[in-house]
């Protein structure tokens, strides 16, 4: 019998060697689908491969996370020196999902909201190149018991 368990605390996020702390969500999206359909005038259609692998990585942090300070510093230095190229790794350690890029940058500061309760900050990393062999959209299947 299979056991399917997702454990949010087991989602590991690393940006240029720094383990992100205080994250409450992360999403990865490619800017365009891998294939598109090109329709001809006589009812024919062909599948066309789009080789662009740009995308976005959005990391949502608690307002109180120390990672906000790090990301703010990275954005400031990138504005001043243009040195903001980052690597990013996301690994679901309770499953098999994986993401990696070595060509990303923070697109700027997130929106700041202040209210009666602590909020979140959504930081967007633009990924100029996402190797498609470094994306695994996996599940969280684990055998109910281990024979070995």
Tab-separated table of C-alpha atoms in Angstrom:
chain	number	residue	atom	x	y	z
A	1	UNK	CA	0.000	0.000	0.000
A	2	UNK	CA	1.339	3.434	-0.949
A	3	UNK	CA	1.624	6.437	1.292
A	4	UNK	CA	1.416	9.909	-0.274
A	5	UNK	CA	2.679	12.590	2.087
A	6	UNK	CA	3.613	16.196	1.337
A	7	UNK	CA	5.554	17.950	4.091
A	8	UNK	CA	5.823	21.734	3.494
A	9	UNK	CA	8.753	22.087	5.901
A	10	UNK	CA	10.752	19.687	3.704
A	11	UNK	CA	10.761	22.084	0.727
A	12	UNK	CA	14.374	23.244	0.533
A	13	UNK	CA	15.167	26.531	-1.236
A	14	UNK	CA	18.729	27.694	-1.813
A	15	UNK	CA	19.753	30.923	-3.541
A	16	UNK	CA	23.458	31.144	-4.439
A	17	UNK	CA	24.433	28.906	-1.529
A	18	UNK	CA	22.130	30.551	1.048
A	19	UNK	CA	19.337	28.438	2.550
A	20	UNK	CA	16.180	30.550	2.374
A	21	UNK	CA	14.533	30.946	5.778
A	22	UNK	CA	10.937	31.830	6.573
A	23	UNK	CA	9.394	30.908	3.235
A	24	UNK	CA	5.680	30.225	3.089
A	25	UNK	CA	5.405	29.488	-0.619
A	26	UNK	CA	7.330	29.131	-3.840
A	27	UNK	CA	6.220	28.855	-7.442
A	28	UNK	CA	8.052	28.190	-10.685
A	29	UNK	CA	6.684	28.925	-14.129
A	30	UNK	CA	8.093	28.924	-17.628
A	31	UNK	CA	7.297	31.958	-19.758
A	32	UNK	CA	6.102	29.877	-22.697
A	33	UNK	CA	5.031	26.288	-23.310
A	34	UNK	CA	7.581	23.842	-24.682
A	35	UNK	CA	5.513	23.321	-27.840
A	36	UNK	CA	2.985	25.321	-29.791
A	37	UNK	CA	0.751	24.436	-32.688
A	38	UNK	CA	1.238	26.127	-36.038
A	39	UNK	CA	-1.841	25.854	-38.250
A	40	UNK	CA	-1.604	25.859	-42.020
A	41	UNK	CA	-4.089	27.115	-44.596
A	42	UNK	CA	-5.248	23.649	-45.675
A	43	UNK	CA	-6.164	22.302	-42.271
A	44	UNK	CA	-2.710	20.926	-41.594
A	45	UNK	CA	-1.068	21.553	-38.238
A	46	UNK	CA	2.439	21.011	-36.989
A	47	UNK	CA	3.982	21.024	-33.578
A	48	UNK	CA	6.775	23.582	-33.152
A	49	UNK	CA	9.321	23.357	-30.335
A	50	UNK	CA	9.967	26.607	-28.457
A	51	UNK	CA	13.579	26.471	-27.280
A	52	UNK	CA	13.298	29.502	-25.016
A	53	UNK	CA	13.492	28.371	-21.420
A	54	UNK	CA	13.014	31.633	-19.569
A	55	UNK	CA	10.770	31.728	-16.566
A	56	UNK	CA	9.934	33.095	-13.162
A	57	UNK	CA	10.533	31.901	-9.650
A	58	UNK	CA	8.417	33.584	-6.971
A	59	UNK	CA	9.442	33.064	-3.357
A	60	UNK	CA	6.974	34.258	-0.729
A	61	UNK	CA	8.597	35.044	2.610
A	62	UNK	CA	7.213	35.966	5.969
A	63	UNK	CA	7.611	39.686	6.616
A	64	UNK	CA	9.850	38.742	9.563
A	65	UNK	CA	12.204	36.476	7.589
A	66	UNK	CA	15.913	37.419	7.658
A	67	UNK	CA	16.046	36.413	3.982
A	68	UNK	CA	14.260	39.703	3.177
A	69	UNK	CA	17.387	41.553	4.334
A	70	UNK	CA	19.608	39.388	2.145
A	71	UNK	CA	17.395	39.826	-0.927
A	72	UNK	CA	17.215	43.599	-0.324
A	73	UNK	CA	21.005	43.737	-0.204
A	74	UNK	CA	21.286	41.703	-3.410
A	75	UNK	CA	18.887	44.074	-5.214
A	76	UNK	CA	20.789	47.137	-3.930
A	77	UNK	CA	24.125	45.723	-5.078
A	78	UNK	CA	22.665	44.711	-8.440
A	79	UNK	CA	21.353	48.250	-8.984
A	80	UNK	CA	24.762	49.690	-8.091
A	81	UNK	CA	27.149	47.179	-9.632
A	82	UNK	CA	25.113	44.940	-11.944
A	83	UNK	CA	26.319	41.836	-10.117
A	84	UNK	CA	23.014	40.185	-9.301
A	85	UNK	CA	23.303	36.884	-11.185
A	86	UNK	CA	22.076	34.087	-8.919
A	87	UNK	CA	21.696	30.340	-8.795
A	88	UNK	CA	18.533	28.792	-7.415
A	89	UNK	CA	17.730	25.292	-6.204
A	90	UNK	CA	14.351	24.037	-5.027
A	91	UNK	CA	14.037	20.491	-3.769
A	92	UNK	CA	11.040	18.787	-2.233
A	93	UNK	CA	12.840	16.494	0.192
A	94	UNK	CA	9.589	14.659	0.996
A	95	UNK	CA	9.121	13.888	-2.695
A	96	UNK	CA	10.952	13.994	-5.991
A	97	UNK	CA	10.304	17.523	-7.340
A	98	UNK	CA	13.416	19.502	-8.274
A	99	UNK	CA	14.264	22.848	-9.899
A	100	UNK	CA	17.635	24.408	-10.741
A	101	UNK	CA	18.893	27.446	-12.625
A	102	UNK	CA	22.244	29.208	-12.613
A	103	UNK	CA	21.116	32.270	-14.533
A	104	UNK	CA	18.572	34.226	-12.487
A	105	UNK	CA	18.256	37.686	-10.982
A	106	UNK	CA	15.910	39.419	-8.554
A	107	UNK	CA	13.745	41.784	-10.597
A	108	UNK	CA	13.525	44.378	-7.826
A	109	UNK	CA	11.895	44.996	-4.489
A	110	UNK	CA	8.522	43.445	-3.639
A	111	UNK	CA	5.448	45.410	-2.670
A	112	UNK	CA	5.505	46.501	0.969
A	113	UNK	CA	2.308	46.125	2.977
A	114	UNK	CA	1.975	47.033	6.621
A	115	UNK	CA	-1.130	46.202	8.655
A	116	UNK	CA	-2.242	44.965	12.054
A	117	UNK	CA	-0.867	41.477	11.338
A	118	UNK	CA	2.462	40.293	9.987
A	119	UNK	CA	2.301	39.806	6.251
A	120	UNK	CA	4.425	38.375	3.470
A	121	UNK	CA	6.849	39.584	0.816
A	122	UNK	CA	6.790	38.020	-2.675
A	123	UNK	CA	10.211	38.184	-4.351
A	124	UNK	CA	10.416	37.445	-8.078
A	125	UNK	CA	13.504	35.965	-9.675
A	126	UNK	CA	13.610	36.175	-13.445
A	127	UNK	CA	15.317	33.103	-14.854
A	128	UNK	CA	17.111	33.756	-18.140
A	129	UNK	CA	17.777	30.085	-18.711
A	130	UNK	CA	16.208	27.056	-17.065
A	131	UNK	CA	17.791	23.785	-18.194
A	132	UNK	CA	14.796	21.552	-18.874
A	133	UNK	CA	16.712	18.535	-17.570
A	134	UNK	CA	16.882	20.351	-14.215
A	135	UNK	CA	13.113	20.477	-13.747
A	136	UNK	CA	11.395	17.481	-12.215
A	137	UNK	CA	7.716	17.803	-11.423
A	138	UNK	CA	7.453	14.827	-9.140
A	139	UNK	CA	5.131	13.410	-6.591
A	140	UNK	CA	5.362	12.434	-2.957
A	141	UNK	CA	5.004	8.687	-3.224
A	142	UNK	CA	6.770	6.682	-0.558
A	143	UNK	CA	6.250	2.983	0.084
A	144	UNK	CA	4.274	2.426	3.280
A	145	UNK	CA	7.127	0.279	4.557
A	146	UNK	CA	10.728	-0.212	3.545
A	147	UNK	CA	11.811	-3.767	2.831
A	148	UNK	CA	15.527	-2.941	2.848
